[in-house]
Amino acid sequence: MAQLGERLRELRLRAGLSASEAGKRANVSRTMWADYEAGRRPNPTISTVAAMASALGVTLVELLEGVEVDTNL
Protein backbone atom coordinates (compact mmCIF):
# COMPACT_ATOMS: atom_id res chain seq x y z
CA MET A 1 0.00 0.00 0.00
CA ALA A 2 1.09 3.53 -0.73
CA GLN A 3 1.42 6.39 1.69
CA LEU A 4 -0.72 9.48 1.06
CA GLY A 5 2.31 11.49 -0.05
CA GLU A 6 3.24 8.92 -2.68
CA ARG A 7 -0.31 8.95 -4.00
CA LEU A 8 -0.40 12.77 -4.09
CA ARG A 9 2.82 12.87 -6.08
CA GLU A 10 1.66 10.16 -8.48
CA LEU A 11 -1.62 11.92 -9.22
CA ARG A 12 0.00 15.38 -9.42
CA LEU A 13 2.52 14.17 -11.98
CA ARG A 14 -0.22 12.37 -13.91
CA ALA A 15 -2.15 15.67 -14.01
CA GLY A 16 0.97 17.47 -15.26
CA LEU A 17 1.03 19.91 -12.35
CA SER A 18 3.91 21.38 -10.39
CA ALA A 19 3.71 21.34 -6.60
CA SER A 20 3.25 25.11 -6.78
CA GLU A 21 0.28 24.88 -9.17
CA ALA A 22 -1.31 22.02 -7.23
CA GLY A 23 -0.89 24.00 -4.01
CA LYS A 24 -2.54 27.06 -5.53
CA ARG A 25 -5.49 24.97 -6.67
CA ALA A 26 -5.84 23.42 -3.20
CA ASN A 27 -5.25 26.75 -1.42
CA VAL A 28 -2.09 25.52 0.33
CA SER A 29 1.47 26.68 -0.15
CA ARG A 30 3.92 24.89 -2.43
CA THR A 31 5.98 24.07 0.66
CA MET A 32 3.00 22.55 2.44
CA TRP A 33 2.10 20.48 -0.63
CA ALA A 34 5.70 19.27 -0.94
CA ASP A 35 5.79 18.46 2.78
CA TYR A 36 2.66 16.31 2.44
CA GLU A 37 4.18 14.51 -0.55
CA ALA A 38 7.41 13.88 1.36
CA GLY A 39 5.57 12.68 4.47
CA ARG A 40 6.90 15.53 6.61
CA ARG A 41 3.34 16.62 7.49
CA PRO A 42 1.39 13.62 8.72
CA ASN A 43 -2.37 13.48 9.19
CA PRO A 44 -3.80 16.34 7.10
CA THR A 45 -7.34 17.39 7.90
CA ILE A 46 -10.13 15.90 5.82
CA SER A 47 -10.85 19.35 4.38
CA THR A 48 -7.23 19.64 3.22
CA VAL A 49 -7.33 16.17 1.66
CA ALA A 50 -10.61 17.05 -0.08
CA ALA A 51 -9.08 20.27 -1.44
CA MET A 52 -6.04 18.33 -2.67
CA ALA A 53 -8.25 15.77 -4.40
CA SER A 54 -10.20 18.56 -6.08
CA ALA A 55 -6.96 20.26 -7.16
CA LEU A 56 -5.90 17.01 -8.82
CA GLY A 57 -9.27 16.50 -10.49
CA VAL A 58 -10.04 13.28 -8.63
CA THR A 59 -12.51 12.23 -5.97
CA LEU A 60 -11.54 11.56 -2.37
CA VAL A 61 -12.06 7.85 -3.04
CA GLU A 62 -9.70 7.97 -6.03
CA LEU A 63 -7.07 9.84 -4.02
CA LEU A 64 -7.26 7.53 -1.02
CA GLU A 65 -7.55 4.31 -3.02
CA GLY A 66 -4.75 2.02 -1.89
CA VAL A 67 -3.44 4.46 0.75
CA GLU A 68 -2.30 2.89 4.00
CA VAL A 69 -4.41 4.11 6.91
CA ASP A 70 -2.89 4.77 10.33
CA THR A 71 -5.40 3.33 12.79
CA ASN A 72 -3.44 4.57 15.81
CA LEU A 73 -4.81 8.11 15.66
N, CA, C and O atoms as a GROMACS GRO file, in nm:
protein
  292
    1MET      N    1   0.083  -0.119   0.000
    1MET     CA    2   0.000   0.000   0.000
    1MET      C    3   0.087   0.125   0.000
    1MET      O    4   0.196   0.127   0.056
    2ALA      N    5   0.037   0.227  -0.063
    2ALA     CA    6   0.109   0.353  -0.073
    2ALA      C    7   0.078   0.443   0.047
    2ALA      O    8  -0.025   0.427   0.114
    3GLN      N    9   0.166   0.533   0.072
    3GLN     CA   10   0.142   0.639   0.169
    3GLN      C   11   0.070   0.753   0.095
    3GLN      O   12   0.078   0.761  -0.027
    4LEU      N   13   0.001   0.838   0.168
    4LEU     CA   14  -0.072   0.948   0.106
    4LEU      C   15   0.020   1.034   0.020
    4LEU      O   16  -0.017   1.072  -0.091
    5GLY      N   17   0.138   1.065   0.070
    5GLY     CA   18   0.231   1.149  -0.005
    5GLY      C   19   0.269   1.090  -0.139
    5GLY      O   20   0.278   1.161  -0.239
    6GLU      N   21   0.291   0.960  -0.142
    6GLU     CA   22   0.324   0.892  -0.268
    6GLU      C   23   0.208   0.904  -0.366
    6GLU      O   24   0.229   0.927  -0.486
    7ARG      N   25   0.088   0.888  -0.315
    7ARG     CA   26  -0.031   0.895  -0.400
    7ARG      C   27  -0.052   1.038  -0.451
    7ARG      O   28  -0.089   1.057  -0.567
    8LEU      N   29  -0.029   1.138  -0.366
    8LEU     CA   30  -0.040   1.277  -0.409
    8LEU      C   31   0.057   1.306  -0.523
    8LEU      O   32   0.020   1.366  -0.624
    9ARG      N   33   0.180   1.262  -0.505
    9ARG     CA   34   0.282   1.287  -0.608
    9ARG      C   35   0.245   1.217  -0.739
    9ARG      O   36   0.254   1.276  -0.847
   10GLU      N   37   0.204   1.092  -0.729
   10GLU     CA   38   0.166   1.016  -0.848
   10GLU      C   39   0.056   1.086  -0.926
   10GLU      O   40   0.065   1.103  -1.048
   11LEU      N   41  -0.049   1.128  -0.856
   11LEU     CA   42  -0.162   1.192  -0.922
   11LEU      C   43  -0.127   1.332  -0.972
   11LEU      O   44  -0.176   1.375  -1.076
   12ARG      N   45  -0.042   1.403  -0.898
   12ARG     CA   46   0.000   1.538  -0.942
   12ARG      C   47   0.079   1.528  -1.071
   12ARG      O   48   0.056   1.605  -1.165
   13LEU      N   49   0.172   1.434  -1.077
   13LEU     CA   50   0.252   1.417  -1.198
   13LEU      C   51   0.164   1.372  -1.315
   13LEU      O   52   0.183   1.416  -1.428
   14ARG      N   53   0.070   1.284  -1.287
   14ARG     CA   54  -0.022   1.237  -1.391
   14ARG      C   55  -0.103   1.354  -1.446
   14ARG      O   56  -0.134   1.358  -1.566
   15ALA      N   57  -0.138   1.449  -1.359
   15ALA     CA   58  -0.215   1.567  -1.401
   15ALA      C   59  -0.127   1.672  -1.468
   15ALA      O   60  -0.178   1.770  -1.523
   16GLY      N   61   0.005   1.652  -1.464
   16GLY     CA   62   0.097   1.747  -1.526
   16GLY      C   63   0.111   1.877  -1.450
   16GLY      O   64   0.134   1.982  -1.509
   17LEU      N   65   0.097   1.871  -1.318
   17LEU     CA   66   0.103   1.991  -1.235
   17LEU      C   67   0.233   1.997  -1.155
   17LEU      O   68   0.288   1.894  -1.115
   18SER      N   69   0.281   2.118  -1.133
   18SER     CA   70   0.391   2.138  -1.039
   18SER      C   71   0.333   2.140  -0.899
   18SER      O   72   0.212   2.155  -0.882
   19ALA      N   73   0.418   2.125  -0.799
   19ALA     CA   74   0.371   2.134  -0.660
   19ALA      C   75   0.314   2.274  -0.633
   19ALA      O   76   0.219   2.288  -0.557
   20SER      N   77   0.373   2.374  -0.695
   20SER     CA   78   0.325   2.511  -0.678
   20SER      C   79   0.184   2.527  -0.733
   20SER      O   80   0.097   2.584  -0.667
   21GLU      N   81   0.161   2.477  -0.855
   21GLU     CA   82   0.028   2.488  -0.917
   21GLU      C   83  -0.075   2.406  -0.840
   21GLU      O   84  -0.188   2.452  -0.819
   22ALA      N   85  -0.038   2.286  -0.800
   22ALA     CA   86  -0.131   2.202  -0.723
   22ALA      C   87  -0.166   2.270  -0.591
   22ALA      O   88  -0.281   2.269  -0.549
   23GLY      N   89  -0.065   2.329  -0.526
   23GLY     CA   90  -0.089   2.400  -0.401
   23GLY      C   91  -0.184   2.517  -0.418
   23GLY      O   92  -0.274   2.538  -0.336
   24LYS      N   93  -0.165   2.594  -0.526
   24LYS     CA   94  -0.254   2.706  -0.553
   24LYS      C   95  -0.398   2.658  -0.569
   24LYS      O   96  -0.491   2.718  -0.515
   25ARG      N   97  -0.414   2.550  -0.643
   25ARG     CA   98  -0.549   2.497  -0.667
   25ARG      C   99  -0.614   2.446  -0.539
   25ARG      O  100  -0.736   2.452  -0.524
   26ALA      N  101  -0.532   2.396  -0.447
   26ALA     CA  102  -0.584   2.342  -0.320
   26ALA      C  103  -0.584   2.446  -0.208
   26ALA      O  104  -0.626   2.419  -0.096
   27ASN      N  105  -0.535   2.567  -0.240
   27ASN     CA  106  -0.525   2.675  -0.142
   27ASN      C  107  -0.430   2.642  -0.027
   27ASN      O  108  -0.456   2.674   0.089
   28VAL      N  109  -0.319   2.576  -0.062
   28VAL     CA  110  -0.209   2.552   0.032
   28VAL      C  111  -0.080   2.596  -0.035
   28VAL      O  112  -0.074   2.606  -0.157
   29SER      N  113   0.021   2.624   0.043
   29SER     CA  114   0.147   2.668  -0.015
   29SER      C  115   0.219   2.553  -0.086
   29SER      O  116   0.192   2.436  -0.060
   30ARG      N  117   0.311   2.589  -0.174
   30ARG     CA  118   0.392   2.489  -0.243
   30ARG      C  119   0.470   2.408  -0.141
   30ARG      O  120   0.483   2.286  -0.154
   31THR      N  121   0.521   2.475  -0.039
   31THR     CA  122   0.598   2.407   0.066
   31THR      C  123   0.511   2.307   0.140
   31THR      O  124   0.554   2.195   0.167
   32MET      N  125   0.389   2.346   0.173
   32MET     CA  126   0.300   2.255   0.244
   32MET      C  127   0.268   2.134   0.156
   32MET      O  128   0.270   2.020   0.204
   33TRP      N  129   0.239   2.159   0.028
   33TRP     CA  130   0.210   2.048  -0.063
   33TRP      C  131   0.330   1.953  -0.069
   33TRP      O  132   0.315   1.831  -0.058
   34ALA      N  133   0.449   2.009  -0.087
   34ALA     CA  134   0.570   1.927  -0.094
   34ALA      C  135   0.593   1.851   0.036
   34ALA      O  136   0.638   1.736   0.033
   35ASP      N  137   0.564   1.914   0.148
   35ASP     CA  138   0.579   1.846   0.278
   35ASP      C  139   0.483   1.728   0.290
   35ASP      O  140   0.520   1.623   0.343
   36TYR      N  141   0.360   1.743   0.242
   36TYR     CA  142   0.265   1.631   0.244
   36TYR      C  143   0.316   1.518   0.154
   36TYR      O  144   0.310   1.401   0.192
   37GLU      N  145   0.365   1.553   0.036
   37GLU     CA  146   0.418   1.451  -0.055
   37GLU      C  147   0.535   1.376   0.008
   37GLU      O  148   0.548   1.254  -0.008
   38ALA      N  149   0.620   1.448   0.077
   38ALA     CA  150   0.741   1.388   0.136
   38ALA      C  151   0.713   1.319   0.270
   38ALA      O  152   0.802   1.256   0.326
   39GLY      N  153   0.591   1.331   0.320
   39GLY     CA  154   0.557   1.268   0.447
   39GLY      C  155   0.604   1.345   0.569
   39GLY      O  156   0.607   1.292   0.679
   40ARG      N  157   0.643   1.471   0.549
   40ARG     CA  158   0.690   1.553   0.661
   40ARG      C  159   0.574   1.617   0.738
   40ARG      O  160   0.594   1.671   0.847
   41ARG      N  161   0.454   1.610   0.683
   41ARG     CA  162   0.334   1.662   0.749
   41ARG      C  163   0.233   1.548   0.756
   41ARG      O  164   0.155   1.529   0.663
   42PRO      N  165   0.233   1.474   0.863
   42PRO     CA  166   0.139   1.362   0.872
   42PRO      C  167  -0.001   1.411   0.908
   42PRO      O  168  -0.019   1.519   0.963
   43ASN      N  169  -0.098   1.329   0.876
   43ASN     CA  170  -0.237   1.348   0.919
   43ASN      C  171  -0.298   1.483   0.881
   43ASN      O  172  -0.335   1.561   0.968
   44PRO      N  173  -0.310   1.511   0.751
   44PRO     CA  174  -0.380   1.634   0.710
   44PRO      C  175  -0.528   1.625   0.748
   44PRO      O  176  -0.582   1.515   0.764
   45THR      N  177  -0.591   1.739   0.761
   45THR     CA  178  -0.734   1.739   0.790
   45THR      C  179  -0.811   1.687   0.669
   45THR      O  180  -0.760   1.689   0.557
   46ILE      N  181  -0.932   1.641   0.692
   46ILE     CA  182  -1.013   1.590   0.582
   46ILE      C  183  -1.043   1.701   0.482
   46ILE      O  184  -1.054   1.675   0.362
   47SER      N  185  -1.058   1.824   0.530
   47SER     CA  186  -1.085   1.935   0.438
   47SER      C  187  -0.964   1.962   0.349
   47SER      O  188  -0.980   1.997   0.232
   48THR      N  189  -0.843   1.947   0.403
   48THR     CA  190  -0.723   1.964   0.322
   48THR      C  191  -0.712   1.853   0.219
   48THR      O  192  -0.679   1.878   0.103
   49VAL      N  193  -0.739   1.730   0.260
   49VAL     CA  194  -0.733   1.617   0.166
   49VAL      C  195  -0.838   1.635   0.056
   49VAL      O  196  -0.810   1.607  -0.060
   50ALA      N  197  -0.956   1.682   0.092
   50ALA     CA  198  -1.061   1.705  -0.008
   50ALA      C  199  -1.019   1.813  -0.107
   50ALA      O  200  -1.042   1.800  -0.227
   51ALA      N  201  -0.956   1.920  -0.057
   51ALA     CA  202  -0.908   2.027  -0.144
   51ALA      C  203  -0.798   1.976  -0.237
   51ALA      O  204  -0.792   2.015  -0.353
   52MET      N  205  -0.712   1.890  -0.185
   52MET     CA  206  -0.604   1.833  -0.267
   52MET      C  207  -0.662   1.743  -0.376
   52MET      O  208  -0.616   1.746  -0.490
   53ALA      N  209  -0.760   1.663  -0.340
   53ALA     CA  210  -0.825   1.577  -0.440
   53ALA      C  211  -0.887   1.662  -0.550
   53ALA      O  212  -0.870   1.633  -0.669
   54SER      N  213  -0.957   1.766  -0.511
   54SER     CA  214  -1.020   1.856  -0.608
   54SER      C  215  -0.915   1.921  -0.698
   54SER      O  216  -0.935   1.932  -0.819
   55ALA      N  217  -0.804   1.964  -0.639
   55ALA     CA  218  -0.696   2.026  -0.716
   55ALA      C  219  -0.640   1.931  -0.821
   55ALA      O  220  -0.595   1.974  -0.927
   56LEU      N  221  -0.643   1.802  -0.790
   56LEU     CA  222  -0.590   1.701  -0.882
   56LEU      C  223  -0.696   1.649  -0.979
   56LEU      O  224  -0.665   1.570  -1.068
   57GLY      N  225  -0.820   1.693  -0.961
   57GLY     CA  226  -0.927   1.650  -1.049
   57GLY      C  227  -0.973   1.508  -1.025
   57GLY      O  228  -1.019   1.440  -1.116
   58VAL      N  229  -0.960   1.463  -0.900
   58VAL     CA  230  -1.004   1.328  -0.863
   58VAL      C  231  -1.096   1.337  -0.742
   58VAL      O  232  -1.102   1.439  -0.674
   59THR      N  233  -1.167   1.228  -0.716
   59THR     CA  234  -1.251   1.223  -0.597
   59THR      C  235  -1.166   1.183  -0.476
   59THR      O  236  -1.053   1.137  -0.491
   60LEU      N  237  -1.223   1.201  -0.358
   60LEU     CA  238  -1.154   1.156  -0.237
   60LEU      C  239  -1.127   1.006  -0.244
   60LEU      O  240  -1.020   0.960  -0.205
   61VAL      N  241  -1.223   0.931  -0.293
   61VAL     CA  242  -1.206   0.786  -0.304
   61VAL      C  243  -1.089   0.753  -0.395
   61VAL      O  244  -1.006   0.668  -0.363
   62GLU      N  245  -1.081   0.821  -0.510
   62GLU     CA  246  -0.970   0.797  -0.603
   62GLU      C  247  -0.836   0.833  -0.540
   62GLU      O  248  -0.738   0.762  -0.559
   63LEU      N  249  -0.832   0.943  -0.467
   63LEU     CA  250  -0.707   0.984  -0.402
   63LEU      C  251  -0.665   0.883  -0.296
   63LEU      O  252  -0.548   0.846  -0.288
   64LEU      N  253  -0.759   0.840  -0.216
   64LEU     CA  254  -0.726   0.754  -0.102
   64LEU      C  255  -0.721   0.605  -0.137
   64LEU      O  256  -0.685   0.523  -0.053
   65GLU      N  257  -0.757   0.571  -0.259
   65GLU     CA  258  -0.755   0.431  -0.302
   65GLU      C  259  -0.615   0.372  -0.288
   65GLU      O  260  -0.520   0.421  -0.348
   66GLY      N  261  -0.603   0.269  -0.208
   66GLY     CA  262  -0.475   0.202  -0.189
   66GLY      C  263  -0.382   0.269  -0.090
   66GLY      O  264  -0.268   0.225  -0.074
   67VAL      N  265  -0.428   0.375  -0.022
   67VAL     CA  266  -0.344   0.446   0.075
   67VAL      C  267  -0.352   0.374   0.209
   67VAL      O  268  -0.461   0.340   0.257
   68GLU      N  269  -0.237   0.352   0.268
   68GLU     CA  270  -0.230   0.289   0.400
   68GLU      C  271  -0.289   0.383   0.505
   68GLU      O  272  -0.256   0.501   0.508
   69VAL      N  273  -0.375   0.331   0.588
   69VAL     CA  274  -0.441   0.411   0.691
   69VAL      C  275  -0.378   0.383   0.826
   69VAL      O  276  -0.360   0.267   0.864
   70ASP      N  277  -0.344   0.490   0.898
   70ASP     CA  278  -0.289   0.477   1.034
   70ASP      C  279  -0.407   0.468   1.130
   70ASP      O  280  -0.477   0.566   1.152
   71THR      N  281  -0.427   0.353   1.188
   71THR     CA  282  -0.540   0.333   1.279
   71THR      C  283  -0.507   0.370   1.423
   71THR      O  284  -0.590   0.353   1.512
   72ASN      N  285  -0.387   0.420   1.446
   72ASN     CA  286  -0.344   0.457   1.581
   72ASN      C  287  -0.361   0.606   1.607
   72ASN      O  288  -0.283   0.665   1.682
   73LEU      N  289  -0.461   0.667   1.548
   73LEU     CA  290  -0.481   0.811   1.566
   73LEU      C  291  -0.560   0.839   1.690
   73LEU      O  292  -0.586   0.956   1.721
   0.00000   0.00000   0.00000
